[in-house]
mmCIF file of C-alpha atoms in Angstrom:
data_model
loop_
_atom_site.group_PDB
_atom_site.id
_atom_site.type_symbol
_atom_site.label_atom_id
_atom_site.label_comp_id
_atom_site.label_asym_id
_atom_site.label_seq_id
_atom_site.Cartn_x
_atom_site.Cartn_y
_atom_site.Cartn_z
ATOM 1 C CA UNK R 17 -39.820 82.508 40.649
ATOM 2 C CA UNK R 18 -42.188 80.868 42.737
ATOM 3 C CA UNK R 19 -39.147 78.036 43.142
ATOM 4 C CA UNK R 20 -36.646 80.162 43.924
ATOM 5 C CA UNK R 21 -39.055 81.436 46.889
ATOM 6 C CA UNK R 22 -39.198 77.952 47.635
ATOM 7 C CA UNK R 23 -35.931 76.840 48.232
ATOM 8 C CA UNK R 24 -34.809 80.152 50.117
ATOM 9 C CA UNK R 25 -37.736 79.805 52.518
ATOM 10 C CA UNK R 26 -36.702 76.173 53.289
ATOM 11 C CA UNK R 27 -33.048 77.593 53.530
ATOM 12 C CA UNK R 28 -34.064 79.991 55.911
ATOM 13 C CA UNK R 29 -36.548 77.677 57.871
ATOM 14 C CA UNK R 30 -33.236 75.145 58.061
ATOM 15 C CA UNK R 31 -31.364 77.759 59.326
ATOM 16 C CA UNK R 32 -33.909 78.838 61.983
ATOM 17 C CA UNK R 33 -33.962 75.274 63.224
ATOM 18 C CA UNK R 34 -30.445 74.704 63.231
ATOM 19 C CA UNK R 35 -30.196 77.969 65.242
ATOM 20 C CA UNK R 36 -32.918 76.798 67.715
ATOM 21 C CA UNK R 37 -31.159 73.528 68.379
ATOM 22 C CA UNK R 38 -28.084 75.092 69.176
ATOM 23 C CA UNK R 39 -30.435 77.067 71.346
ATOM 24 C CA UNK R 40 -31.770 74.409 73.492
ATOM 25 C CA UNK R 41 -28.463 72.737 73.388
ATOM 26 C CA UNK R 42 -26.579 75.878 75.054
ATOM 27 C CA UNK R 43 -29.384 76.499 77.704
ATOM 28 C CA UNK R 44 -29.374 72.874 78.483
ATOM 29 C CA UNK R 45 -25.560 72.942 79.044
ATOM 30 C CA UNK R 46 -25.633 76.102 81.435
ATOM 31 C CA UNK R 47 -28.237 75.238 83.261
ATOM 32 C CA UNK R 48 -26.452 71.748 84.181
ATOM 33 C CA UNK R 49 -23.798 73.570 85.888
ATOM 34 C CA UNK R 50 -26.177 74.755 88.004
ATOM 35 C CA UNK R 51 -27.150 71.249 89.378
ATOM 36 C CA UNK R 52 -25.692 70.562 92.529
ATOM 37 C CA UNK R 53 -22.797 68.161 92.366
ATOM 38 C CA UNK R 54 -22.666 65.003 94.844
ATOM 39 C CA UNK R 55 -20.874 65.824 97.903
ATOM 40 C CA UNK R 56 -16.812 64.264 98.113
ATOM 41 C CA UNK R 57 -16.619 63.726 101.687
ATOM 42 C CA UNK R 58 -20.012 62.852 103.270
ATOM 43 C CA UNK R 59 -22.166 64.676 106.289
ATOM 44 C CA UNK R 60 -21.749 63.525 109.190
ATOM 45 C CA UNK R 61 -23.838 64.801 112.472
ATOM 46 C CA UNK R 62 -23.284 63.630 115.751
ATOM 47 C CA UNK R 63 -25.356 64.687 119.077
ATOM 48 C CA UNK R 64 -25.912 64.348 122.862
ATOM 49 C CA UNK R 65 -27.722 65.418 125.282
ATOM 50 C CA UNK R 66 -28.443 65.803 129.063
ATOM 51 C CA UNK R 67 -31.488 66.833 130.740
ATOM 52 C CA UNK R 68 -32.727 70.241 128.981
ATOM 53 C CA UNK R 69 -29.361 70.618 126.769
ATOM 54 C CA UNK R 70 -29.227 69.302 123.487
ATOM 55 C CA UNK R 71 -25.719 69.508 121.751
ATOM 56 C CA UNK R 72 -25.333 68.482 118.270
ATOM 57 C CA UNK R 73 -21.967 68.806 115.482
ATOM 58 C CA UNK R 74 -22.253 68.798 111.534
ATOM 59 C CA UNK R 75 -19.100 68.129 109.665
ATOM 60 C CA UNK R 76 -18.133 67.154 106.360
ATOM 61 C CA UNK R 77 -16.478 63.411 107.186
ATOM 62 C CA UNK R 78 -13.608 63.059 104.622
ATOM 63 C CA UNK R 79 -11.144 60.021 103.702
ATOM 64 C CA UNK R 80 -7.847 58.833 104.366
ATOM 65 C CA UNK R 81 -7.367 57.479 100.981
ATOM 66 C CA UNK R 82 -3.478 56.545 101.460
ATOM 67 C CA UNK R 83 -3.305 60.433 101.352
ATOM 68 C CA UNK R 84 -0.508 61.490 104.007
ATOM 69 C CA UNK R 85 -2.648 63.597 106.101
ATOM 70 C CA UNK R 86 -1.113 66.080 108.994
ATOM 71 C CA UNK R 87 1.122 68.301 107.619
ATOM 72 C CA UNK R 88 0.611 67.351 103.943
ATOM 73 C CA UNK R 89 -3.351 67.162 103.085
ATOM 74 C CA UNK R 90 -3.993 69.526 106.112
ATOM 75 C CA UNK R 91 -0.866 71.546 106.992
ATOM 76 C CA UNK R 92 0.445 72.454 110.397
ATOM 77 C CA UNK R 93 0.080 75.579 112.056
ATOM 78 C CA UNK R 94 -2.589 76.845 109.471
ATOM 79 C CA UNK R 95 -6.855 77.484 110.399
ATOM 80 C CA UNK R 96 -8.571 74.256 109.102
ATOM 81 C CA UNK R 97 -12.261 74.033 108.727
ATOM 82 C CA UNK R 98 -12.389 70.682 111.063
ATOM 83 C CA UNK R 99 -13.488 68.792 108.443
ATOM 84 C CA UNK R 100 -14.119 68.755 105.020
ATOM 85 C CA UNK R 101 -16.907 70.976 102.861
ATOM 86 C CA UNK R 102 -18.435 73.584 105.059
ATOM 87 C CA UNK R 103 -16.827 74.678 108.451
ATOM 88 C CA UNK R 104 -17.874 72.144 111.113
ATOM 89 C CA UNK R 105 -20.736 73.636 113.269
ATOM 90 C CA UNK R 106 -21.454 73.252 116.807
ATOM 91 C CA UNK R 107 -25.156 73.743 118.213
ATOM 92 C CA UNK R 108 -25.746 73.845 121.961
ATOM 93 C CA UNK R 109 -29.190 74.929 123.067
ATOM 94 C CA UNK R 110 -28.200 75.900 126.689
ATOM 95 C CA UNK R 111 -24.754 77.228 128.500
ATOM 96 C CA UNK R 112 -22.014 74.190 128.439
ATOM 97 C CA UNK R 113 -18.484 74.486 130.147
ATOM 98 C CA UNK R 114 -15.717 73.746 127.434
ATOM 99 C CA UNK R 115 -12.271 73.014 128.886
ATOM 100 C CA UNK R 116 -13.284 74.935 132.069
ATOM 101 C CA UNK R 117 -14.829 77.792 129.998
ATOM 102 C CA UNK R 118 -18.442 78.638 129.406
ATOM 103 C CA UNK R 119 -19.803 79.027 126.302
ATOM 104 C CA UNK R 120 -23.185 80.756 125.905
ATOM 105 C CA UNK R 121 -26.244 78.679 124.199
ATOM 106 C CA UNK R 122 -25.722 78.778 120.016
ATOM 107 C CA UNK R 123 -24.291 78.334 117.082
ATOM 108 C CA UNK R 124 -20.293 78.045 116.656
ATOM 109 C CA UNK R 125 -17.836 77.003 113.764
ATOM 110 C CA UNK R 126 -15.554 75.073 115.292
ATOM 111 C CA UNK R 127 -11.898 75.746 113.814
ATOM 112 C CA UNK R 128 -8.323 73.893 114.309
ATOM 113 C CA UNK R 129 -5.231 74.454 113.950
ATOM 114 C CA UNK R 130 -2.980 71.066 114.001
ATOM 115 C CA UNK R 131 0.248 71.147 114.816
ATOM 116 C CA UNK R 132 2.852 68.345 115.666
ATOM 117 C CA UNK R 133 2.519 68.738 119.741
ATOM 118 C CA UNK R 134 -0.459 70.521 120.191
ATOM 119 C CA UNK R 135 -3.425 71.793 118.461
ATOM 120 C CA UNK R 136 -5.827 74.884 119.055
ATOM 121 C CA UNK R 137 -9.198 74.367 119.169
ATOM 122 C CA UNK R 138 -11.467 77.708 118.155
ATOM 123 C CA UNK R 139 -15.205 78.133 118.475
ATOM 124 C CA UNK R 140 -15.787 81.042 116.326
ATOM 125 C CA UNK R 141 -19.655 82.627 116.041
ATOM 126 C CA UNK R 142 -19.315 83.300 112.105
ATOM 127 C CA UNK R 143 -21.100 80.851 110.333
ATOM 128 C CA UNK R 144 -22.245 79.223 107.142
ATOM 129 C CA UNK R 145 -18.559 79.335 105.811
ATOM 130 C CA UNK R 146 -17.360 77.247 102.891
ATOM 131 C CA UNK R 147 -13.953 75.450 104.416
ATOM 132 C CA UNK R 148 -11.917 77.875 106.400
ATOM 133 C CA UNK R 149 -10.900 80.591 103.771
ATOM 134 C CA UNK R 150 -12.920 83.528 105.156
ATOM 135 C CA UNK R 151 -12.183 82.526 108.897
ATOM 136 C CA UNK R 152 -12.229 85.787 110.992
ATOM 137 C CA UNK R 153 -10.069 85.330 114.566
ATOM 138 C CA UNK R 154 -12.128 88.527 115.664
ATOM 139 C CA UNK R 155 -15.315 86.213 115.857
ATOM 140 C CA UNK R 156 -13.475 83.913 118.166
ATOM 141 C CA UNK R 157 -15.341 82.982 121.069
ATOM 142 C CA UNK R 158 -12.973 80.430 122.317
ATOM 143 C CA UNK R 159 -9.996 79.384 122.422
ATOM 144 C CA UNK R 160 -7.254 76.811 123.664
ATOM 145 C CA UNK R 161 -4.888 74.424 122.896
ATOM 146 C CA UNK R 162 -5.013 70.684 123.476
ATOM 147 C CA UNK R 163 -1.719 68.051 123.135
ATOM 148 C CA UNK R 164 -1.882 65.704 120.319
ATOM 149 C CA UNK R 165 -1.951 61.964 120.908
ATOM 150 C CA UNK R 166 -0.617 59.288 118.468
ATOM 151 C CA UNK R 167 -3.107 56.188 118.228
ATOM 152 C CA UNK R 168 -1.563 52.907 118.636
ATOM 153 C CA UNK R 169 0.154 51.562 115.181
ATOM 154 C CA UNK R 170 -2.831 49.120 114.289
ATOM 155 C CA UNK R 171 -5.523 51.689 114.753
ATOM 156 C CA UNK R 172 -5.735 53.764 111.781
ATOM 157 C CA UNK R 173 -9.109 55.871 111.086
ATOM 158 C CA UNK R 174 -9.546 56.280 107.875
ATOM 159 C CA UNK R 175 -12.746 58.850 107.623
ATOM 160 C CA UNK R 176 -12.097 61.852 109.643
ATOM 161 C CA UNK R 177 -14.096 61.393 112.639
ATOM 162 C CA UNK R 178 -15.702 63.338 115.665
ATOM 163 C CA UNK R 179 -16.835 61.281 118.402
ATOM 164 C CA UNK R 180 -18.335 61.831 121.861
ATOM 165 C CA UNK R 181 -18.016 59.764 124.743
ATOM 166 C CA UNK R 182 -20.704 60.573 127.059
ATOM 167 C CA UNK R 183 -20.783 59.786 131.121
ATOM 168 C CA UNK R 184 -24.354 61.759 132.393
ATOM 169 C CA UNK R 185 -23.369 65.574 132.478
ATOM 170 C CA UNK R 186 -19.854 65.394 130.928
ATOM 171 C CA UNK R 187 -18.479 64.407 127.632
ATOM 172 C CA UNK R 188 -15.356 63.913 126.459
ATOM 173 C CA UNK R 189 -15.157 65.415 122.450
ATOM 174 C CA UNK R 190 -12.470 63.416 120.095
ATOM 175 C CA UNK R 191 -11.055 64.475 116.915
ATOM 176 C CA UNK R 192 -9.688 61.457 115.036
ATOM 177 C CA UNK R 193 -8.086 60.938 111.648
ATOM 178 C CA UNK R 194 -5.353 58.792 110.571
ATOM 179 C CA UNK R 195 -3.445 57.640 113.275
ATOM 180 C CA UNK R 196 -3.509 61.309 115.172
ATOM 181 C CA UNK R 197 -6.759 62.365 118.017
ATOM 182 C CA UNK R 198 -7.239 65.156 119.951
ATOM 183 C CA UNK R 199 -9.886 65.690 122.671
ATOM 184 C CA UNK R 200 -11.621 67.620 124.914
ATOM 185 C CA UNK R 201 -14.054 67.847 127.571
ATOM 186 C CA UNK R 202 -17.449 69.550 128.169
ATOM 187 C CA UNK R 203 -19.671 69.794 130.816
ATOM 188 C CA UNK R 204 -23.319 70.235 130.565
ATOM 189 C CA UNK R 205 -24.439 72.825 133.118
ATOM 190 C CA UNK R 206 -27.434 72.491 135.379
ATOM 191 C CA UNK R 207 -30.050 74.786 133.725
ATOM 192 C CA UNK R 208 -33.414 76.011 135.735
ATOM 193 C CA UNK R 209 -37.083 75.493 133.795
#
């Protein structure tokens, strides 16, 4: 008798093991989902600044990679994030004039919409969005279109890029990718202490 006992407790102790194993196993598994995965396109964050006004962008910066890009990759005439991950963001910490329009000290997505000629440039005051999927045109804050430029044949920019050129109190804002930029120019306002 006593063997019998035996060999069913170290059946069931087997069994109790196996099932712990599996255990671990399955926790380990779920909880490496929940690691966050390396980001595809890097972040990119460019700034300036003039006197008391600080202006900075954050965008996801993604590649050409001998993908056809306008009207393929990111099609025409639809809201695109700007960029790649999040929705590009905007911060300006004091009123700036955007293609003749002011825009109030803040926090802005800033949405496109490419198409062949021209492209519309939105600053939009909902934020924290993932790509442009739950873009709302009520939170628009502004809004205009700018013609598209083609960049000379042996200039090709492979990472999406936003670049500002800066002369004192104005900047001119470029959007380049491929062989395709937009741009547009600010104005930093003269703010009193």
């Amino acid at each position: 008798m006593n063997s019998i006992y035996y060999l069913r407790l170290k059946g069931y102790r087997m069994k109790l093991l196996v099932c712990a194993f599996v255990t671990l196993l399955c926790s380990m598994v779920l909880s490496a989902q929940n690691i966050p995965k390396p980001r595809t396109s890097p972040l990119a964050i460019i700034s300036a600044h003039y006197k008391n006004t600080y202006l900075k962008i954050t965008y996801g910066q993604p590649q050409k990679n001998s993908r056809e890009i306008f009207g393929k990759l990111v099609p025409y005439d639809q809201v695109w994030r700007t960029g790649a991950n999040e929705a590009t963001e905007l911060t300006v910490t004091n009123d700036i004039v955007v293609n003749g329009t002011t825009l109030k000290p803040g926090t802005y997505s800033l949405f496109t919409i490419p198409g062949k000629e021209k492209w519309t440039i939105i600053f939009n005051s909902d934020l924290g969005l993932w790509g442009a999927y739950n873009y709302n045109p009520k939170m628009d804050v502004l809004r205009f279109d700018v013609p598209v430029k083609t960049i000379p044949e042996n200039i090709i920019y492979e990472p999406f890029t936003i670049r500002i050129d800066q002369k004192t109190d104005t900047v001119e804002l470029y959007l380049l990718w491929d062989n395709i930029q937009v741009s547009f120019p600010i104005q930093f306002t003269e703010t009193k202490p």
